[in-house]
Amino acid sequence: MTHSTLHRLQAGELAGARELKLSADLRTVPDALRDLAPTLEVLDLSGNQLTTLPDWLGEFTRLRVLFASNNPFTVLPPVLGSLPELSMVGFKANRITHVPPEALAPTLRWLILTDNALTELPARIGHCAPMEKLMLAGNRLRTLPESLAQCQALALLRISANQLDALPGWLLTLPRLAWLACAGNPFNAAAESRALAQAQAT
């Protein structure tokens, strides 16, 4: 089915499409996709072999949602930050080690970077004022940028299975934070060890 979609795209049969899923072991984004720039709102490129996105993706002025999970990206593509309507980004289970500041569109509401290899996030993330859901579980983060405190709309944060030694105090002051998942970090292990020691001593 997805290979059929690719053939239809290349044949010019998808003009005017608002949603598109391409999963055909792609190593590059097909040039034919550019023809959908005026109308496309949702693009799912998950399950390919992509490592970059073309600069012309910035022409997709209506694109709101972009998923590219299960690809071998090592850097979050900077072109994402040039998309004026982008609100949801998902790059789960890639190999991402670096998030360039310019990759973070200020319009983002959801950012999903679960199961990558991130050690840090840029301070620029604090400029994503609409951010509601931030999913970072399964990385190598040692700290969270203090600028994240500026994301006053943040309601869900997943930071489990990282390398965090402590939770920053400002995190619990976020007014809308309703869901925090943080198990599997060094500070959890220390607390569990203390609790076990206290239990054995009594």
PDB file of C-alpha atoms in Angstrom:
ATOM      1  CA  MET A   1       0.000   0.000   0.000  1.00  0.00           C
ATOM      2  CA  THR A   2       2.730   2.485   0.900  1.00  0.00           C
ATOM      3  CA  HIS A   3       4.734   1.653  -2.233  1.00  0.00           C
ATOM      4  CA  SER A   4       1.527   2.265  -4.171  1.00  0.00           C
ATOM      5  CA  THR A   5       1.234   5.660  -2.471  1.00  0.00           C
ATOM      6  CA  LEU A   6       4.780   6.496  -3.555  1.00  0.00           C
ATOM      7  CA  HIS A   7       3.994   5.566  -7.160  1.00  0.00           C
ATOM      8  CA  ARG A   8       0.855   7.700  -7.086  1.00  0.00           C
ATOM      9  CA  LEU A   9       2.829  10.619  -5.672  1.00  0.00           C
ATOM     10  CA  GLN A  10       5.467  10.326  -8.374  1.00  0.00           C
ATOM     11  CA  ALA A  11       2.756  10.095 -11.018  1.00  0.00           C
ATOM     12  CA  GLY A  12       1.220  13.365  -9.818  1.00  0.00           C
ATOM     13  CA  GLU A  13      -2.007  11.696  -8.692  1.00  0.00           C
ATOM     14  CA  LEU A  14      -2.032  13.153  -5.155  1.00  0.00           C
ATOM     15  CA  ALA A  15      -2.329  16.845  -6.001  1.00  0.00           C
ATOM     16  CA  GLY A  16      -4.263  18.726  -3.340  1.00  0.00           C
ATOM     17  CA  ALA A  17      -3.651  16.119  -0.627  1.00  0.00           C
ATOM     18  CA  ARG A  18      -3.771  17.350   2.970  1.00  0.00           C
ATOM     19  CA  GLU A  19      -2.416  14.166   4.598  1.00  0.00           C
ATOM     20  CA  LEU A  20       0.256  11.739   3.421  1.00  0.00           C
ATOM     21  CA  LYS A  21       2.041   8.702   4.823  1.00  0.00           C
ATOM     22  CA  LEU A  22       5.150   7.414   3.033  1.00  0.00           C
ATOM     23  CA  SER A  23       6.847   4.296   4.361  1.00  0.00           C
ATOM     24  CA  ALA A  24       8.765   2.604   1.564  1.00  0.00           C
ATOM     25  CA  ASP A  25      12.312   2.194   2.935  1.00  0.00           C
ATOM     26  CA  LEU A  26      13.113   5.651   1.569  1.00  0.00           C
ATOM     27  CA  ARG A  27      16.665   6.990   1.874  1.00  0.00           C
ATOM     28  CA  THR A  28      15.722  10.406   0.513  1.00  0.00           C
ATOM     29  CA  VAL A  29      12.479  12.358   0.418  1.00  0.00           C
ATOM     30  CA  PRO A  30      11.131  12.154  -3.153  1.00  0.00           C
ATOM     31  CA  ASP A  31      11.193  15.441  -5.091  1.00  0.00           C
ATOM     32  CA  ALA A  32       7.593  14.817  -6.128  1.00  0.00           C
ATOM     33  CA  LEU A  33       6.513  15.612  -2.560  1.00  0.00           C
ATOM     34  CA  ARG A  34       7.333  19.259  -3.231  1.00  0.00           C
ATOM     35  CA  ASP A  35       4.246  19.509  -5.429  1.00  0.00           C
ATOM     36  CA  LEU A  36       2.081  19.132  -2.309  1.00  0.00           C
ATOM     37  CA  ALA A  37       3.580  22.181  -0.568  1.00  0.00           C
ATOM     38  CA  PRO A  38       0.464  24.360  -1.022  1.00  0.00           C
ATOM     39  CA  THR A  39      -1.949  21.934   0.679  1.00  0.00           C
ATOM     40  CA  LEU A  40      -0.215  19.321   2.868  1.00  0.00           C
ATOM     41  CA  GLU A  41      -1.011  19.559   6.600  1.00  0.00           C
ATOM     42  CA  VAL A  42       0.028  16.141   7.952  1.00  0.00           C
ATOM     43  CA  LEU A  43       3.131  14.214   6.832  1.00  0.00           C
ATOM     44  CA  ASP A  44       4.181  10.841   8.217  1.00  0.00           C
ATOM     45  CA  LEU A  45       7.621   9.619   7.112  1.00  0.00           C
ATOM     46  CA  SER A  46       8.010   6.976   9.824  1.00  0.00           C
ATOM     47  CA  GLY A  47       9.626   3.646   9.078  1.00  0.00           C
ATOM     48  CA  ASN A  48      12.119   4.696   6.419  1.00  0.00           C
ATOM     49  CA  GLN A  49      15.910   5.079   6.178  1.00  0.00           C
ATOM     50  CA  LEU A  50      16.003   8.876   6.216  1.00  0.00           C
ATOM     51  CA  THR A  51      18.837  10.887   7.755  1.00  0.00           C
ATOM     52  CA  THR A  52      17.973  14.362   6.402  1.00  0.00           C
ATOM     53  CA  LEU A  53      15.040  16.404   5.187  1.00  0.00           C
ATOM     54  CA  PRO A  54      15.284  18.705   2.131  1.00  0.00           C
ATOM     55  CA  ASP A  55      15.513  22.474   2.585  1.00  0.00           C
ATOM     56  CA  TRP A  56      12.499  22.917   0.318  1.00  0.00           C
ATOM     57  CA  LEU A  57      10.320  21.439   3.064  1.00  0.00           C
ATOM     58  CA  GLY A  58      10.245  24.985   4.397  1.00  0.00           C
ATOM     59  CA  GLU A  59       7.835  25.770   1.551  1.00  0.00           C
ATOM     60  CA  PHE A  60       5.100  23.731   3.290  1.00  0.00           C
ATOM     61  CA  THR A  61       3.370  26.683   4.899  1.00  0.00           C
ATOM     62  CA  ARG A  62       0.321  24.656   6.026  1.00  0.00           C
ATOM     63  CA  LEU A  63       2.169  21.697   7.528  1.00  0.00           C
ATOM     64  CA  ARG A  64       1.016  21.193  11.129  1.00  0.00           C
ATOM     65  CA  VAL A  65       2.119  17.625  11.913  1.00  0.00           C
ATOM     66  CA  LEU A  66       5.314  15.801  10.947  1.00  0.00           C
ATOM     67  CA  PHE A  67       6.179  12.299  12.140  1.00  0.00           C
ATOM     68  CA  ALA A  68       9.461  10.594  11.251  1.00  0.00           C
ATOM     69  CA  SER A  69       9.826   7.861  13.862  1.00  0.00           C
ATOM     70  CA  ASN A  70      11.961   4.765  13.263  1.00  0.00           C
ATOM     71  CA  ASN A  71      14.483   6.409  10.957  1.00  0.00           C
ATOM     72  CA  PRO A  72      18.277   6.772  11.435  1.00  0.00           C
ATOM     73  CA  PHE A  73      18.294  10.570  11.904  1.00  0.00           C
ATOM     74  CA  THR A  74      21.164  11.696  14.165  1.00  0.00           C
ATOM     75  CA  VAL A  75      20.245  15.406  14.131  1.00  0.00           C
ATOM     76  CA  LEU A  76      16.781  16.925  14.374  1.00  0.00           C
ATOM     77  CA  PRO A  77      16.453  18.632  10.963  1.00  0.00           C
ATOM     78  CA  PRO A  78      16.935  22.432  11.223  1.00  0.00           C
ATOM     79  CA  VAL A  79      14.387  23.002   8.444  1.00  0.00           C
ATOM     80  CA  LEU A  80      11.604  22.156  10.918  1.00  0.00           C
ATOM     81  CA  GLY A  81      12.050  25.516  12.592  1.00  0.00           C
ATOM     82  CA  SER A  82      11.112  27.344   9.383  1.00  0.00           C
ATOM     83  CA  LEU A  83       7.636  25.806   9.139  1.00  0.00           C
ATOM     84  CA  PRO A  84       5.195  28.537  10.218  1.00  0.00           C
ATOM     85  CA  GLU A  85       2.283  26.294  11.285  1.00  0.00           C
ATOM     86  CA  LEU A  86       4.165  23.299  12.720  1.00  0.00           C
ATOM     87  CA  SER A  87       2.632  22.223  16.027  1.00  0.00           C
ATOM     88  CA  MET A  88       3.389  18.495  16.400  1.00  0.00           C
ATOM     89  CA  VAL A  89       6.738  16.769  15.752  1.00  0.00           C
ATOM     90  CA  GLY A  90       7.562  13.115  16.404  1.00  0.00           C
ATOM     91  CA  PHE A  91      11.035  11.617  15.897  1.00  0.00           C
ATOM     92  CA  LYS A  92      10.740   8.595  18.174  1.00  0.00           C
ATOM     93  CA  ALA A  93      13.277   5.744  18.004  1.00  0.00           C
ATOM     94  CA  ASN A  94      15.854   7.461  15.829  1.00  0.00           C
ATOM     95  CA  ARG A  95      19.539   7.992  16.704  1.00  0.00           C
ATOM     96  CA  ILE A  96      19.324  11.693  17.463  1.00  0.00           C
ATOM     97  CA  THR A  97      22.227  13.096  19.487  1.00  0.00           C
ATOM     98  CA  HIS A  98      21.747  16.778  18.700  1.00  0.00           C
ATOM     99  CA  VAL A  99      18.859  19.236  18.539  1.00  0.00           C
ATOM    100  CA  PRO A 100      19.956  22.461  16.800  1.00  0.00           C
ATOM    101  CA  PRO A 101      18.245  25.534  18.277  1.00  0.00           C
ATOM    102  CA  GLU A 102      16.937  26.514  14.855  1.00  0.00           C
ATOM    103  CA  ALA A 103      15.081  23.167  14.545  1.00  0.00           C
ATOM    104  CA  LEU A 104      12.583  24.174  17.236  1.00  0.00           C
ATOM    105  CA  ALA A 105       9.622  26.004  15.722  1.00  0.00           C
ATOM    106  CA  PRO A 106       8.149  28.498  18.226  1.00  0.00           C
ATOM    107  CA  THR A 107       4.687  27.151  17.329  1.00  0.00           C
ATOM    108  CA  LEU A 108       5.347  23.631  18.713  1.00  0.00           C
ATOM    109  CA  ARG A 109       2.714  22.127  21.018  1.00  0.00           C
ATOM    110  CA  TRP A 110       3.938  18.503  21.011  1.00  0.00           C
ATOM    111  CA  LEU A 111       7.547  17.347  20.711  1.00  0.00           C
ATOM    112  CA  ILE A 112       8.238  13.605  20.795  1.00  0.00           C
ATOM    113  CA  LEU A 113      11.911  12.579  20.947  1.00  0.00           C
ATOM    114  CA  THR A 114      11.521   9.322  22.884  1.00  0.00           C
ATOM    115  CA  ASP A 115      14.221   6.637  22.531  1.00  0.00           C
ATOM    116  CA  ASN A 116      17.083   8.612  21.041  1.00  0.00           C
ATOM    117  CA  ALA A 117      20.582   9.492  22.345  1.00  0.00           C
ATOM    118  CA  LEU A 118      20.216  13.092  23.498  1.00  0.00           C
ATOM    119  CA  THR A 119      22.535  14.366  26.225  1.00  0.00           C
ATOM    120  CA  GLU A 120      21.168  17.925  26.268  1.00  0.00           C
ATOM    121  CA  LEU A 121      18.522  20.239  24.858  1.00  0.00           C
ATOM    122  CA  PRO A 122      19.069  23.793  23.618  1.00  0.00           C
ATOM    123  CA  ALA A 123      17.878  26.756  25.686  1.00  0.00           C
ATOM    124  CA  ARG A 124      15.812  27.735  22.641  1.00  0.00           C
ATOM    125  CA  ILE A 125      13.155  25.252  23.763  1.00  0.00           C
ATOM    126  CA  GLY A 126      11.960  27.918  26.176  1.00  0.00           C
ATOM    127  CA  HIS A 127      10.771  29.924  23.160  1.00  0.00           C
ATOM    128  CA  CYS A 128       8.179  27.248  22.367  1.00  0.00           C
ATOM    129  CA  ALA A 129       5.484  28.997  24.402  1.00  0.00           C
ATOM    130  CA  PRO A 130       2.561  26.764  23.257  1.00  0.00           C
ATOM    131  CA  MET A 131       4.379  23.549  24.313  1.00  0.00           C
ATOM    132  CA  GLU A 132       1.917  21.199  26.022  1.00  0.00           C
ATOM    133  CA  LYS A 133       3.488  17.743  25.672  1.00  0.00           C
ATOM    134  CA  LEU A 134       7.216  17.004  25.756  1.00  0.00           C
ATOM    135  CA  MET A 135       8.292  13.361  25.531  1.00  0.00           C
ATOM    136  CA  LEU A 136      11.984  12.704  26.182  1.00  0.00           C
ATOM    137  CA  ALA A 137      12.032   9.256  27.793  1.00  0.00           C
ATOM    138  CA  GLY A 138      14.823   6.873  26.833  1.00  0.00           C
ATOM    139  CA  ASN A 139      17.617   9.389  26.204  1.00  0.00           C
ATOM    140  CA  ARG A 140      20.833  10.347  28.052  1.00  0.00           C
ATOM    141  CA  LEU A 141      19.835  13.723  29.431  1.00  0.00           C
ATOM    142  CA  ARG A 142      21.755  14.839  32.532  1.00  0.00           C
ATOM    143  CA  THR A 143      19.955  18.160  32.963  1.00  0.00           C
ATOM    144  CA  LEU A 144      16.972  20.065  31.645  1.00  0.00           C
ATOM    145  CA  PRO A 145      17.452  23.608  30.353  1.00  0.00           C
ATOM    146  CA  GLU A 146      16.210  26.238  32.812  1.00  0.00           C
ATOM    147  CA  SER A 147      14.518  28.000  29.922  1.00  0.00           C
ATOM    148  CA  LEU A 148      11.940  25.199  29.930  1.00  0.00           C
ATOM    149  CA  ALA A 149      10.390  27.037  32.883  1.00  0.00           C
ATOM    150  CA  GLN A 150       9.117  29.565  30.332  1.00  0.00           C
ATOM    151  CA  CYS A 151       6.844  26.899  28.801  1.00  0.00           C
ATOM    152  CA  GLN A 152       3.934  27.753  31.072  1.00  0.00           C
ATOM    153  CA  ALA A 153       1.479  25.661  29.034  1.00  0.00           C
ATOM    154  CA  LEU A 154       3.410  22.408  29.591  1.00  0.00           C
ATOM    155  CA  ALA A 155       0.990  19.767  30.876  1.00  0.00           C
ATOM    156  CA  LEU A 156       2.789  16.469  30.201  1.00  0.00           C
ATOM    157  CA  LEU A 157       6.503  15.730  30.564  1.00  0.00           C
ATOM    158  CA  ARG A 158       8.094  12.302  30.124  1.00  0.00           C
ATOM    159  CA  ILE A 159      11.751  12.137  31.168  1.00  0.00           C
ATOM    160  CA  SER A 160      11.989   8.519  32.348  1.00  0.00           C
ATOM    161  CA  ALA A 161      15.103   6.445  31.615  1.00  0.00           C
ATOM    162  CA  ASN A 162      17.602   9.305  31.360  1.00  0.00           C
ATOM    163  CA  GLN A 163      20.677  10.295  33.412  1.00  0.00           C
ATOM    164  CA  LEU A 164      19.143  13.019  35.574  1.00  0.00           C
ATOM    165  CA  ASP A 165      20.696  13.410  39.025  1.00  0.00           C
ATOM    166  CA  ALA A 166      17.870  15.606  40.301  1.00  0.00           C
ATOM    167  CA  LEU A 167      14.588  17.224  39.364  1.00  0.00           C
ATOM    168  CA  PRO A 168      14.978  20.993  39.004  1.00  0.00           C
ATOM    169  CA  GLY A 169      12.924  22.936  41.518  1.00  0.00           C
ATOM    170  CA  TRP A 170      11.283  25.122  38.874  1.00  0.00           C
ATOM    171  CA  LEU A 171       9.751  22.052  37.244  1.00  0.00           C
ATOM    172  CA  LEU A 172       7.138  21.658  39.958  1.00  0.00           C
ATOM    173  CA  THR A 173       6.153  25.322  39.705  1.00  0.00           C
ATOM    174  CA  LEU A 174       4.809  24.971  36.171  1.00  0.00           C
ATOM    175  CA  PRO A 175       1.119  25.883  36.560  1.00  0.00           C
ATOM    176  CA  ARG A 176      -0.368  23.345  34.144  1.00  0.00           C
ATOM    177  CA  LEU A 177       1.943  20.372  34.673  1.00  0.00           C
ATOM    178  CA  ALA A 178      -0.425  17.471  35.376  1.00  0.00           C
ATOM    179  CA  TRP A 179       1.641  14.455  34.291  1.00  0.00           C
ATOM    180  CA  LEU A 180       5.320  13.863  35.064  1.00  0.00           C
ATOM    181  CA  ALA A 181       6.998  10.518  34.316  1.00  0.00           C
ATOM    182  CA  CYS A 182      10.557  10.397  35.673  1.00  0.00           C
ATOM    183  CA  ALA A 183      11.360   6.821  36.761  1.00  0.00           C
ATOM    184  CA  GLY A 184      14.648   5.200  35.799  1.00  0.00           C
ATOM    185  CA  ASN A 185      16.958   8.142  36.516  1.00  0.00           C
ATOM    186  CA  PRO A 186      19.933   8.178  38.930  1.00  0.00           C
ATOM    187  CA  PHE A 187      18.046  10.306  41.455  1.00  0.00           C
ATOM    188  CA  ASN A 188      15.319   7.641  41.579  1.00  0.00           C
ATOM    189  CA  ALA A 189      17.890   4.908  42.190  1.00  0.00           C
ATOM    190  CA  ALA A 190      19.400   6.817  45.109  1.00  0.00           C
ATOM    191  CA  ALA A 191      15.994   7.352  46.694  1.00  0.00           C
ATOM    192  CA  GLU A 192      15.098   3.692  46.289  1.00  0.00           C
ATOM    193  CA  SER A 193      18.386   2.620  47.863  1.00  0.00           C
ATOM    194  CA  ARG A 194      17.799   4.898  50.863  1.00  0.00           C
ATOM    195  CA  ALA A 195      14.281   3.589  51.305  1.00  0.00           C
ATOM    196  CA  LEU A 196      15.533  -0.008  51.167  1.00  0.00           C
ATOM    197  CA  ALA A 197      18.284   0.706  53.697  1.00  0.00           C
ATOM    198  CA  GLN A 198      15.821   2.334  56.061  1.00  0.00           C
ATOM    199  CA  ALA A 199      13.450  -0.596  55.745  1.00  0.00           C
ATOM    200  CA  GLN A 200      16.209  -3.082  56.554  1.00  0.00           C
ATOM    201  CA  ALA A 201      17.317  -1.063  59.575  1.00  0.00           C
ATOM    202  CA  THR A 202      13.896  -1.112  61.228  1.00  0.00           C
TER     203      THR A 202
END
